[in-house]
Short mmCIF file of C-alpha atoms and ligand atoms in Angstrom, two decimals:
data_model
loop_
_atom_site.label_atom_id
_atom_site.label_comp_id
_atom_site.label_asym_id
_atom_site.label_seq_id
_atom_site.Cartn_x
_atom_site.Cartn_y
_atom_site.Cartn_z
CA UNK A 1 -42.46 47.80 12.87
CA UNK A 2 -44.55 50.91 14.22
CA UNK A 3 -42.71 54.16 14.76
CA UNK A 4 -42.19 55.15 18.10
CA UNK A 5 -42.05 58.82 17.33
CA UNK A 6 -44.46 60.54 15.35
CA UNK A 7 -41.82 62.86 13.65
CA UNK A 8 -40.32 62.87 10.09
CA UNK A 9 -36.64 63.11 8.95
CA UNK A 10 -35.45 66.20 10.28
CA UNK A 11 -33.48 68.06 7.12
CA UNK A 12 -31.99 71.29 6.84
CA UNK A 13 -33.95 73.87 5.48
CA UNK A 14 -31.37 76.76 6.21
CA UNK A 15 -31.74 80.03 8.62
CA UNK A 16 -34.32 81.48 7.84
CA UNK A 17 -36.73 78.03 8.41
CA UNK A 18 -38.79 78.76 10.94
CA UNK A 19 -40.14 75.10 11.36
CA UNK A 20 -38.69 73.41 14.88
CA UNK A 21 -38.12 70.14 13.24
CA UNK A 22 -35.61 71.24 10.55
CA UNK A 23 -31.87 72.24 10.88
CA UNK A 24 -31.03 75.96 10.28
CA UNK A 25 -27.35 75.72 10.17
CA UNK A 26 -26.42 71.81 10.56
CA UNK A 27 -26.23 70.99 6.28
CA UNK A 28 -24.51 67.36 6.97
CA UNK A 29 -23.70 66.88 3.53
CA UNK A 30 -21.95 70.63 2.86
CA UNK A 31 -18.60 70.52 2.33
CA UNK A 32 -16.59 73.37 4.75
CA UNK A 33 -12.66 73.44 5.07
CA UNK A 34 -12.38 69.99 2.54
CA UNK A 35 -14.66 68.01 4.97
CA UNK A 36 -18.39 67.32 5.24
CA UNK A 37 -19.98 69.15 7.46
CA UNK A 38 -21.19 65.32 9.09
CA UNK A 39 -17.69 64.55 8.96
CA UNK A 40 -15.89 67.48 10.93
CA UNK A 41 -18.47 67.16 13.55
CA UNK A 42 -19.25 62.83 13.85
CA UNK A 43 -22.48 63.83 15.93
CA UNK A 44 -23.21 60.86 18.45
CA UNK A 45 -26.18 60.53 20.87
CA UNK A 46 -25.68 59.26 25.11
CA UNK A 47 -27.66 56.40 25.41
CA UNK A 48 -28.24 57.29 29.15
CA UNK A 49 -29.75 60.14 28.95
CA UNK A 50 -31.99 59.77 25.73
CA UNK A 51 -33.15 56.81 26.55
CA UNK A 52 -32.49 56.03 30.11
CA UNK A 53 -33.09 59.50 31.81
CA UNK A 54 -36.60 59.83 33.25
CA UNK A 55 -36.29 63.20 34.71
CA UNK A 56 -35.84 62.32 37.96
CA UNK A 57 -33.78 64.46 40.53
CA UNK A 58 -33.21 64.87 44.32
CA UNK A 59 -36.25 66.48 44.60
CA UNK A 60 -39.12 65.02 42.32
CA UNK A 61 -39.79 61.80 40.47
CA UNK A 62 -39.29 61.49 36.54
CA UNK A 63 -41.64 63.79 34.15
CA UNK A 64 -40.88 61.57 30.89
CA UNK A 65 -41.33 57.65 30.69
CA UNK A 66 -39.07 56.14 28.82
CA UNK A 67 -40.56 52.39 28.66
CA UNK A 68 -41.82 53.20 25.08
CA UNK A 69 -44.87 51.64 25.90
CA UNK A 70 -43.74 48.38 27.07
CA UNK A 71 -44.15 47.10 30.49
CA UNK A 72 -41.73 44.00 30.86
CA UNK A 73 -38.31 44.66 31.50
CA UNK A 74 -36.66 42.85 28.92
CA UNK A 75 -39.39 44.47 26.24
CA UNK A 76 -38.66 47.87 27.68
CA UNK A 77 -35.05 47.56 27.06
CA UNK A 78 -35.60 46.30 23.93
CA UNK A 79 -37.54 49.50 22.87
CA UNK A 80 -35.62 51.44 24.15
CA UNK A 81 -32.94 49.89 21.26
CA UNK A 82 -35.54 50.84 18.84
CA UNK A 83 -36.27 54.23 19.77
CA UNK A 84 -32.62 55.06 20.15
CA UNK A 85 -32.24 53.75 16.37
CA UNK A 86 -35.61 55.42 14.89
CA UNK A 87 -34.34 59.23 16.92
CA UNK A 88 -30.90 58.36 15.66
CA UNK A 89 -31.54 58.03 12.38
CA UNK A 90 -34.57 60.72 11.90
CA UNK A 91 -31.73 63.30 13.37
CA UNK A 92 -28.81 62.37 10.94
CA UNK A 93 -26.58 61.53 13.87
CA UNK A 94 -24.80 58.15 12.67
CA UNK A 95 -22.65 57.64 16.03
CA UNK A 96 -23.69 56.84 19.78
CA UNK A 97 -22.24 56.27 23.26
CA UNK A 98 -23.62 53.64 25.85
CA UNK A 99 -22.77 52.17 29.34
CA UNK A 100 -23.37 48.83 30.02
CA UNK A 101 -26.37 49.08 32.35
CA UNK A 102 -28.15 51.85 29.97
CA UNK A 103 -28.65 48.79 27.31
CA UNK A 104 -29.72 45.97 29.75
CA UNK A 105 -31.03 45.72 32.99
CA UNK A 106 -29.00 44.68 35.97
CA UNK A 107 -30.93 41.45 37.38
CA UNK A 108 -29.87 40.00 40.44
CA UNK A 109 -26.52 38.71 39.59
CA UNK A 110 -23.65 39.28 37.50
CA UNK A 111 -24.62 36.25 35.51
CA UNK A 112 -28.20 37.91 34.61
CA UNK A 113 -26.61 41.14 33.59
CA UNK A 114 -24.49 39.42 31.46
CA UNK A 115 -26.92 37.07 29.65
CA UNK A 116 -29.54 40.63 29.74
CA UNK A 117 -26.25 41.87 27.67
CA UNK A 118 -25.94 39.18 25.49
CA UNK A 119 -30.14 39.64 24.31
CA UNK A 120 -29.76 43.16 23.55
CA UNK A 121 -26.32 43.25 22.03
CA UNK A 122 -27.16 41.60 19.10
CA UNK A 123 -30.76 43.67 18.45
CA UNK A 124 -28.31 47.14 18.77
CA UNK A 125 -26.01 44.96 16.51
CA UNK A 126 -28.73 44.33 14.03
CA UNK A 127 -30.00 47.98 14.14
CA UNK A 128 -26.32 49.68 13.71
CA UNK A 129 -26.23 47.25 10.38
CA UNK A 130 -29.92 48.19 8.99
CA UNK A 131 -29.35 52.42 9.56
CA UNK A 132 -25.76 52.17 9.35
CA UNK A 133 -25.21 53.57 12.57
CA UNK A 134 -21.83 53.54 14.41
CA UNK A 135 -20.67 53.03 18.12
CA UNK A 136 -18.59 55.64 19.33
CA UNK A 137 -17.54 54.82 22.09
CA UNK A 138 -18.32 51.86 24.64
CA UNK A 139 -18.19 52.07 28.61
CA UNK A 140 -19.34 50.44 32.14
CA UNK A 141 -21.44 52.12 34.84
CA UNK A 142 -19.11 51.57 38.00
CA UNK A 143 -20.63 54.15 40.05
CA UNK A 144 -24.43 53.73 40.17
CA UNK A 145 -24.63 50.55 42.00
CA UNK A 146 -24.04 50.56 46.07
CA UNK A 147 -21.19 48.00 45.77
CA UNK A 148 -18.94 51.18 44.20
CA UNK A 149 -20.33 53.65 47.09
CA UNK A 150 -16.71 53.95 48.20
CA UNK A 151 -15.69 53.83 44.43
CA UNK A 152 -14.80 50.69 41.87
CA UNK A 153 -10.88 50.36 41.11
CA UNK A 154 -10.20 52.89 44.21
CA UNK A 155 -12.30 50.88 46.33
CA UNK A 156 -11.20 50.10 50.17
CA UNK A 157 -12.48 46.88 49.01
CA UNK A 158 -11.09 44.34 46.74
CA UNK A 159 -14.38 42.50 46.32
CA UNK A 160 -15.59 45.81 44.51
CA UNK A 161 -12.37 46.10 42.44
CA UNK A 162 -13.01 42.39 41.22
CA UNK A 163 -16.54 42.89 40.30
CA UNK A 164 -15.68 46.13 38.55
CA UNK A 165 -12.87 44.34 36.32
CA UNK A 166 -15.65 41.79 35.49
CA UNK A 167 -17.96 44.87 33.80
CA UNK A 168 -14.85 46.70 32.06
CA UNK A 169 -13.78 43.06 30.66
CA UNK A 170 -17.65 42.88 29.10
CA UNK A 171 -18.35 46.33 28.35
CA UNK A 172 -14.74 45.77 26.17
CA UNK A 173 -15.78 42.39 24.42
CA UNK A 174 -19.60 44.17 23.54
CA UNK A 175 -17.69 47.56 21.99
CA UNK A 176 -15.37 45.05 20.13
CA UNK A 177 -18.40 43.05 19.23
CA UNK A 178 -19.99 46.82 17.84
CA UNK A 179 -17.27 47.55 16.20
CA UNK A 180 -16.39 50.30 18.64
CA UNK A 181 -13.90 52.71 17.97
CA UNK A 182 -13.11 54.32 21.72
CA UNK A 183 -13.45 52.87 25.03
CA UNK A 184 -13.99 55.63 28.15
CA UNK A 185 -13.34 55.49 31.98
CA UNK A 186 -15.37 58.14 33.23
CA UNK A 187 -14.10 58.08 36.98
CA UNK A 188 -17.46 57.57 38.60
CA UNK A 189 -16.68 57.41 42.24
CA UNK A 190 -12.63 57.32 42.33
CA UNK A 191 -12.11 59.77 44.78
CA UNK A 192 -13.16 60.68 47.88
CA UNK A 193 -15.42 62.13 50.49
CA UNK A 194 -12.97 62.44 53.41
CA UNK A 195 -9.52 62.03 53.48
CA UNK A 196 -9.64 61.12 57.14
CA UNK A 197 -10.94 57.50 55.63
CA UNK A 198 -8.41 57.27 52.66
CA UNK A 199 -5.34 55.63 51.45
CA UNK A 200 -4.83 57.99 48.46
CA UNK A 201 -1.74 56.15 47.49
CA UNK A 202 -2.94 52.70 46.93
CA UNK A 203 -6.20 54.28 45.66
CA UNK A 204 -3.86 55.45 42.83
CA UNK A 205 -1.92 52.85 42.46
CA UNK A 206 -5.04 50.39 41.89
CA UNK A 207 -6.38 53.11 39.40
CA UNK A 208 -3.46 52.39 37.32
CA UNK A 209 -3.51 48.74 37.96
CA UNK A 210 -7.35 48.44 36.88
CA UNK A 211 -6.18 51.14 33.70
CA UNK A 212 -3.14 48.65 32.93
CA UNK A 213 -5.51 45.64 32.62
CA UNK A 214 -8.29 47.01 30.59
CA UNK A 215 -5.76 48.13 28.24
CA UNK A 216 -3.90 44.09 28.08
CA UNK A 217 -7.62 43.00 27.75
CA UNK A 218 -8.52 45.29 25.48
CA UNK A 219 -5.48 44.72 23.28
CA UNK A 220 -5.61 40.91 23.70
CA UNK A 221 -9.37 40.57 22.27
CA UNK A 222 -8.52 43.11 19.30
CA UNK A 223 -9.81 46.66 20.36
CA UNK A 224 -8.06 48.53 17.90
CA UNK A 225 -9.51 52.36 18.93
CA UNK A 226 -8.93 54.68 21.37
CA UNK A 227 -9.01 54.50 25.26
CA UNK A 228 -10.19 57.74 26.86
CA UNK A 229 -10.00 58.97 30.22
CA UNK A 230 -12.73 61.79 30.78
CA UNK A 231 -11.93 64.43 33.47
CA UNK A 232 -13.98 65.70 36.24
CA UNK A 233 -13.10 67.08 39.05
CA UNK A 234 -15.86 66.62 41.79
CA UNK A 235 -19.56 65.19 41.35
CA UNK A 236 -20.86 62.37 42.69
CA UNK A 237 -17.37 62.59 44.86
CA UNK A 238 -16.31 65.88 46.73
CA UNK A 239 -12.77 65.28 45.02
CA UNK A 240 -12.30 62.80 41.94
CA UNK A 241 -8.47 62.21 41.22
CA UNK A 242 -9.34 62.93 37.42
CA UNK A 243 -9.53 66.58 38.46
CA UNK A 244 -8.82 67.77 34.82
CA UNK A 245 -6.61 67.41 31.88
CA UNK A 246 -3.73 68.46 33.58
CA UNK A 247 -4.19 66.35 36.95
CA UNK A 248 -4.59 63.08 33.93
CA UNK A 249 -1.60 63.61 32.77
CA UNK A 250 0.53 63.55 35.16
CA UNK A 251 -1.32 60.97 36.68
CA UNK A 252 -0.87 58.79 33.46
CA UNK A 253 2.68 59.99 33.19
CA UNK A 254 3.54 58.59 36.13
CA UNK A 255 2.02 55.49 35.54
CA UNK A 256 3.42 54.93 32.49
CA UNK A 257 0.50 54.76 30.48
CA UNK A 258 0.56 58.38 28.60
CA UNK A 259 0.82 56.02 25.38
CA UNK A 260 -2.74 54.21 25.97
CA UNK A 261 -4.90 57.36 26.22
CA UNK A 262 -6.28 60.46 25.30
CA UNK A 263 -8.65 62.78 26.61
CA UNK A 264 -12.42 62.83 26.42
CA UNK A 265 -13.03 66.17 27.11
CA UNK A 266 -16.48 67.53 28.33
CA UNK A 267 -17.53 70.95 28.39
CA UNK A 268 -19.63 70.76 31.36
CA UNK A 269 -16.53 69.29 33.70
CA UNK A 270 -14.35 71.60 32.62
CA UNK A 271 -16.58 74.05 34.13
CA UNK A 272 -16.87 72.61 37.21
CA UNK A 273 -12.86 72.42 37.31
CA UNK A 274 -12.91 76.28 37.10
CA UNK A 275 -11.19 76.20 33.35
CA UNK A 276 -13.51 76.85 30.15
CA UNK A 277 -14.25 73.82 27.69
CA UNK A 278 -11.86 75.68 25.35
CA UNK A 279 -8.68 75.61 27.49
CA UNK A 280 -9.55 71.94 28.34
CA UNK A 281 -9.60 70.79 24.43
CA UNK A 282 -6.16 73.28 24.08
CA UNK A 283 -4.54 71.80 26.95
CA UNK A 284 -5.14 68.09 25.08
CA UNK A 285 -4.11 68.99 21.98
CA UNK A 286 -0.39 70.30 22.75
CA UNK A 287 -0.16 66.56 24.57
CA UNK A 288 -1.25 64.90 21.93
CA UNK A 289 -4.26 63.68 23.90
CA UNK A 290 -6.97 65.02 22.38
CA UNK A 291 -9.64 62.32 21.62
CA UNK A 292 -13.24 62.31 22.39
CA UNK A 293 -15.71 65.28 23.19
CA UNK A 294 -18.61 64.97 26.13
CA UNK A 295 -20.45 68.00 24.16
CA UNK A 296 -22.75 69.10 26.64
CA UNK A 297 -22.85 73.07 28.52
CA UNK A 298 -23.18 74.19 32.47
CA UNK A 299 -24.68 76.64 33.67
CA UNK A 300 -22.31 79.53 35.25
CA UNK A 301 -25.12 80.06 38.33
CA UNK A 302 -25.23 76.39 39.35
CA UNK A 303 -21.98 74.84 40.69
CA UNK A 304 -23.07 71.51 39.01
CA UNK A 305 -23.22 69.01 36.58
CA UNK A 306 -26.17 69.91 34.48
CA UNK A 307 -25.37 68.21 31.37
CA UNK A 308 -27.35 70.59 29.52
CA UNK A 309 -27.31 70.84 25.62
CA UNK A 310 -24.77 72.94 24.16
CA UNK A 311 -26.32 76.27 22.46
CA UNK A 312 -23.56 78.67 23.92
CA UNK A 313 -22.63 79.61 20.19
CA UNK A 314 -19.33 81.36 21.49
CA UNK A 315 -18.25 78.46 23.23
CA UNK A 316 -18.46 76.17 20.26
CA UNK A 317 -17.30 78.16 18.38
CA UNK A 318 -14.29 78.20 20.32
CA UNK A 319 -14.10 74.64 20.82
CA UNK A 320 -14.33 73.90 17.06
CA UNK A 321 -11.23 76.22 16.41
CA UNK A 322 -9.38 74.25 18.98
CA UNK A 323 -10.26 71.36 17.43
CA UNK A 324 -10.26 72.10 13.72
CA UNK A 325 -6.69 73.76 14.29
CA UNK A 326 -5.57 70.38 15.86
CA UNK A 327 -6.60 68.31 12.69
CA UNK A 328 -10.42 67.75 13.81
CA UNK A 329 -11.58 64.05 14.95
CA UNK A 330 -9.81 60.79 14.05
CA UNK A 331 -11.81 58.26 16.08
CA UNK A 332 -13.94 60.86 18.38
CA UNK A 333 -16.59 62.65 17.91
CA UNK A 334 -19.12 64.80 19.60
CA UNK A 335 -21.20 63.38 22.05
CA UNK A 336 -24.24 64.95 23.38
CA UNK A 337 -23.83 63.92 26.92
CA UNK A 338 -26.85 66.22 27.58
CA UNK A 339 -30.22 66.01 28.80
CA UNK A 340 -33.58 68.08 27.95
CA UNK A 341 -34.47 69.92 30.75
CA UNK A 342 -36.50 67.87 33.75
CA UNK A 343 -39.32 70.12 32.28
CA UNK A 344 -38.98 69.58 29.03
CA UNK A 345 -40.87 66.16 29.11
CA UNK A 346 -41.84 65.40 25.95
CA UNK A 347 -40.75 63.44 23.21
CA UNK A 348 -40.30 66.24 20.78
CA UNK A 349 -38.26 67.59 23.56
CA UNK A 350 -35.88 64.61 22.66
CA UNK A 351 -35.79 65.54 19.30
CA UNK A 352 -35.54 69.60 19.99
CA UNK A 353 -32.65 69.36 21.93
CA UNK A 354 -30.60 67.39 19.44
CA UNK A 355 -31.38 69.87 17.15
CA UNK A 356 -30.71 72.78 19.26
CA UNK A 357 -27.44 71.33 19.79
CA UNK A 358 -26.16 70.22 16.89
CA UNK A 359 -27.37 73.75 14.93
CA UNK A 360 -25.35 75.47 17.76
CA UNK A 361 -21.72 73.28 16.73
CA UNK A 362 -22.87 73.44 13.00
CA UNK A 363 -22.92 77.72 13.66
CA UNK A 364 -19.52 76.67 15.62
CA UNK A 365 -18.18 74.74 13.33
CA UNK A 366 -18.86 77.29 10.30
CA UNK A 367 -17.39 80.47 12.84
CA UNK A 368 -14.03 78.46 13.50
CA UNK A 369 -13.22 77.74 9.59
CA UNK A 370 -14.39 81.76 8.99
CA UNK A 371 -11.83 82.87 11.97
CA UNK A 372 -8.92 80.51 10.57
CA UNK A 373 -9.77 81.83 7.63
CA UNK A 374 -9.80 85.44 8.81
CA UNK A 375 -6.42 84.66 10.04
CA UNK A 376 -6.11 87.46 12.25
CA UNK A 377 -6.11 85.77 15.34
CA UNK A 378 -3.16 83.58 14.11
CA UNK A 379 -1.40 86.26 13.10
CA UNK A 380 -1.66 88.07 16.38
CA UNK A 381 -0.79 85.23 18.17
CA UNK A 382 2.34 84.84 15.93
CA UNK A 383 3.96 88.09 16.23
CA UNK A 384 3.13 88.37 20.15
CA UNK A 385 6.04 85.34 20.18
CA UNK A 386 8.33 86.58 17.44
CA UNK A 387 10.98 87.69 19.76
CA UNK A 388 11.09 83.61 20.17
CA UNK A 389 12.19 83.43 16.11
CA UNK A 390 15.76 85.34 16.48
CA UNK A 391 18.45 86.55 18.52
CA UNK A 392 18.46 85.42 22.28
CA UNK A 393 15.01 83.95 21.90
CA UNK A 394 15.82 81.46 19.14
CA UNK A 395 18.65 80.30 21.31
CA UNK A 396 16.35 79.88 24.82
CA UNK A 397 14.11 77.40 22.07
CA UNK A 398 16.97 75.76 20.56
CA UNK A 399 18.19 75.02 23.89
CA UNK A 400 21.48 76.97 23.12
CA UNK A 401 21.08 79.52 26.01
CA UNK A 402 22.09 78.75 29.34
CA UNK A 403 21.49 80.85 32.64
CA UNK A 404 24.62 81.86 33.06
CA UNK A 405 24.28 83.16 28.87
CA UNK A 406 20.51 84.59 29.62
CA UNK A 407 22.29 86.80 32.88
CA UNK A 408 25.05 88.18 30.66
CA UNK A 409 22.62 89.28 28.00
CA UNK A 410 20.22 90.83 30.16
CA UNK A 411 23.04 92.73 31.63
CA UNK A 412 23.48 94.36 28.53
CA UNK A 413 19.70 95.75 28.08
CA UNK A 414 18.50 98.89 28.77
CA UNK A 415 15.46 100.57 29.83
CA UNK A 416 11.80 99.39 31.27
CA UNK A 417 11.81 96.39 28.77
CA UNK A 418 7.57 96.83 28.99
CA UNK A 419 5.96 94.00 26.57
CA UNK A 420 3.76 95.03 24.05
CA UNK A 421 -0.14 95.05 24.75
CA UNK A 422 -2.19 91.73 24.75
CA UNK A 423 -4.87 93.48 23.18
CA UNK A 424 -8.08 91.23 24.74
CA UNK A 425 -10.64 93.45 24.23
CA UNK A 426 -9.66 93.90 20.51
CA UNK A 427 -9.08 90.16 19.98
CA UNK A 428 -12.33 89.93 21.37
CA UNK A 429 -13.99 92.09 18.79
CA UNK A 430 -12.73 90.36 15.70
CA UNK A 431 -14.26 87.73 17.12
CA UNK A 432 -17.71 89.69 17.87
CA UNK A 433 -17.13 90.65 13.85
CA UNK A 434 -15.98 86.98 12.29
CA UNK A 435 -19.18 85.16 14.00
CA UNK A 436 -21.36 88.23 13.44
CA UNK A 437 -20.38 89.14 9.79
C1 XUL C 501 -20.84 61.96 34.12
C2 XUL C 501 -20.46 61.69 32.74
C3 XUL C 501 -20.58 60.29 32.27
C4 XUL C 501 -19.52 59.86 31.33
C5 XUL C 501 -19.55 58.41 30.96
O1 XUL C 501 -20.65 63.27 34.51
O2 XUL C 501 -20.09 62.59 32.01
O3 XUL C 501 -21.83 60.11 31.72
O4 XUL C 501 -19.56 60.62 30.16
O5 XUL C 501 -19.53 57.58 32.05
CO1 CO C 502 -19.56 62.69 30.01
#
């Protein structure tokens, strides 16, 4: 079979490489903190936007084609599986993410999506087995299509609700089929535009009704990952009820369903919900809901979703010592839900992104070991509690103190009781001096 792209194996030839096809810092085989380097980091490509995404935007039409030289739609789609594969496999990154409609074409019916699935699946089955290539994570595109205009399992209509179930229930049986090891709602469209038009209380409720039945489903055919919920809190919808971390968990808590998932966090919602990507993956961890990673970046002038590729090296950086410090990935990874720029149109650009971002989590990756390492900032953060470890503070944790207990104590202390200096800017520098040597 002819190669798609005219571009060899990108390896790592270290820093000081000045060659755009090689990795400077991304050494997947190098062992750092007990793990491979490929290993810490489980690098997995979007399907939608390296192979789907055409450039297009509210204001122009696409600057890339992405038929791979075919013209028929089935033979376009099945390209596309090649390309994916070939890119894939020329970048090291042995993991990717797809939605239902990225891999086959719609049709005009439910029953022609589904038979479009059932040509492709077993070409992307064929391809994960020849490059040993894994699937990440699985999903269904309830959002694009004007049947979920007023959302898919928060619909006002039932009809829309029914048809969504009927995705989610085959998007589930092709990521068991692929050997899938997480399953994500991304909440398209559940929210709202107005809330002079909404029943936010059945909207809920059939969110968790929809969430209960994938998971039966799920369960029933043998999915045996993780589900993931992936907050955002506006975009396509002025207000989507997965506003962030915290909004999900309460949401699941009250639902009863805080056992079933975990978080796929992405940088570039987190954002948009006013928090950094760091506090997001922090937040997830102390729940025990850390799972998945949407590794993308924003940009702080634009108050959207740009999905661009991560090269932010502080944020990484600070994402991998959230996530390193938690015990790294079990069945996540890092998903470059990212696009190349509209004008970066090429298909080197494909490749140069990839690159750009995984070199910028490699440097991340290789900063968070060096500041746990360092230990400095652990230490800090240690004493700053301490008064926690004895006296009246071990007895608030132990759950020995009581109000009446706290009131006579403080009675008895004297003076401004001013807490010792948080000491930002310095924490700040180490960091400046662990990243910078
Ligand atoms: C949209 C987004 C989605 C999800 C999967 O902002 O991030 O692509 O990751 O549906
Ligand atoms: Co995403």
């Amino acid at each position: 079979m002819n190669e798609i792209f005219n571009i060899k194996k990108v390896e790592y030839e270290g820093p000081t490489s000045k060659n755009p096809f090689a990795f400077k810092y991304y050494d997947p085989e190098k062992v750092i903190a007990g793990k491979k380097m490929k290993d810490h980091l489980r690098f997995s490509m979007a399907y939608w936007h390296t192979l789907c995404a055409d450039g297009t935007d509210m204001f122009g039409v696409g600057t890339i084609n992405k038929s791979f030289g075919k013209q028929e739609v089935m033979e376009i789609y099945k390209q596309k599986v090649y390309a994916a594969f070939e890119l894939m496999s020329k970048l090291g990154i042995e993991y990717f993410c797809f939605h239902d409609k990225d891999i086959a074409p719609e049709g005009d019916s439910l029953d022609e999506f589904q038979s479009n699935l059932d040509v492709i699946v077993p070409i992307i089955k064929e391809q994960m087995k020849k490059y040993g290539i894994k699937l990440l994570w699985g999903t269904a595109n309830c959002f694009s299509n004007p049947r979920y205009m007023h959302g898919a399992s928060t619909s006002c209509a039932a009809d829309s609700f029914a048809y969504a179930a009927a995705q989610v229930k085959k998007a589930l049986e092709i990521t068991v089929e692929l050997g899938g090891t997480g399953y994500v709602f991304w909440g398209g469209r559940e929210g709202y535009e107005t809330l002079l038009n909404t029943n936010m209380g059945l909207e809920n409720d059939n969110y968790a009704r929809f969430l209960k039945m994938a998971v039966e489903y799920g369960r029933k055919i043998g999915f045996k990952g993780d589900f993931y919920i992936e907050p955002k809190p506006k975009e396509p919808t002025k207000h989507q009820y997965d506003f962030d971390t915290a909004t999900v968990l309460a949401f699941l808590r009250k639902y009863g369903l805080e056992k079933d998932f975990k978080m796929n966090i992405e940088a570039n919602h987190a954002t948009l919900a006013g928090h950094t990507f760091e506090h997001e993956l922090y937040l997830a961890t102390i729940n025990n809901a850390f799972g998945s990673v949407d590794a993308n970046q924003g940009d702080c002038q634009l108050g959207w979703d740009t999905d661009q590729f991560p090269t932010n090296v502080y944020e990484t950086t600070l994402a991998m010592y959230r996530i390193i410090k938690a015990g790294g990935f079990t069945n996540g990874g890092l998903n470059f839900d990212a696009k190349a720029r509209r004008g970066s149109n090429t298909y080197d650009d494909l490749f140069l992104s990839h690159i750009a971002g995984m070199d910028a989590f490699a440097l991340g990756l290789i900063n968070a070991c060096k500041l746990i390492e360092d230990g400095r900032l652990d230490k800090f953060v240690n004493e700053r509690y301490a008064s926690y470890n004895t006296g009246i503070g071990a007895d608030i944790v132990s759950g020995k103190a009581t109000l009446e207990s706290l009131a006579e104590y403080a009675h008895t202390l004297k003076g401004d009781l001013i807490p010792e200096s948080g000491k930002q800017e310095y924490l700040e520098s180490i960091l400046n001096s662990v990243i910078f040597g």
